[in-house]
Amino acid sequence: MLSSFGQTLRLGTKSLLLHKLRSALAVLGILIGVTAVIWLVAMGEGVSRQAQEQIKELGATNVIVRSIKPAEGSKAGSSSTIEYGLLRDDYDRIKNNVPTVTAITKLREIRKTTRHRERTVDTRLVGCTPAYVAMNHLKLARGRFLSDHDDEQVK
């Protein structure tokens, strides 16, 4: 058994030495393949970790309850306006009846296209309470968020 292994080893070594270019190309192909696989796995892990960190920063425990405007063809009754959406009473019901809610805030989001001269941008205006900033870990590049003090000055 040991002699057959030794014979196989000698035969393989002889074959590698006789075909040096073929052997070098095979080794090079294996190295490139292994390097590519390691690189792709590392990139995938890095992207996955980055995505998980972004989700964690957003607060994966947050639940957003929102309503969607019904289609124009689904008008109920003869009135020309469609009533939909969450009301302040719904906010109070959620706050009082869901025991696992630790923080809650009101929010109104309006999406519009903004135009300045020839430039147009799709924008999002978010009207919310100061608690929204803390719940979503938001930061500003410039300026400041509105505070409870600002709300008291309006009243």
PDB file of C-alpha atoms in Angstrom, residues 75-76 78-83:
ATOM      1  CA  LYS A  75     -65.641  56.510  -4.203  1.00  0.00           C
ATOM      2  CA  ALA A  76     -68.135  55.532  -1.531  1.00  0.00           C
ATOM      3  CA  SER A  78     -72.219  60.384  -3.685  1.00  0.00           C
ATOM      4  CA  SER A  79     -69.797  62.817  -1.987  1.00  0.00           C
ATOM      5  CA  SER A  80     -66.974  64.202  -4.100  1.00  0.00           C
ATOM      6  CA  THR A  81     -64.381  63.920  -1.300  1.00  0.00           C
ATOM      7  CA  ILE A  82     -62.909  60.672  -0.043  1.00  0.00           C
ATOM      8  CA  GLU A  83     -62.382  60.393   3.687  1.00  0.00           C
TER       9      GLU A  83
END
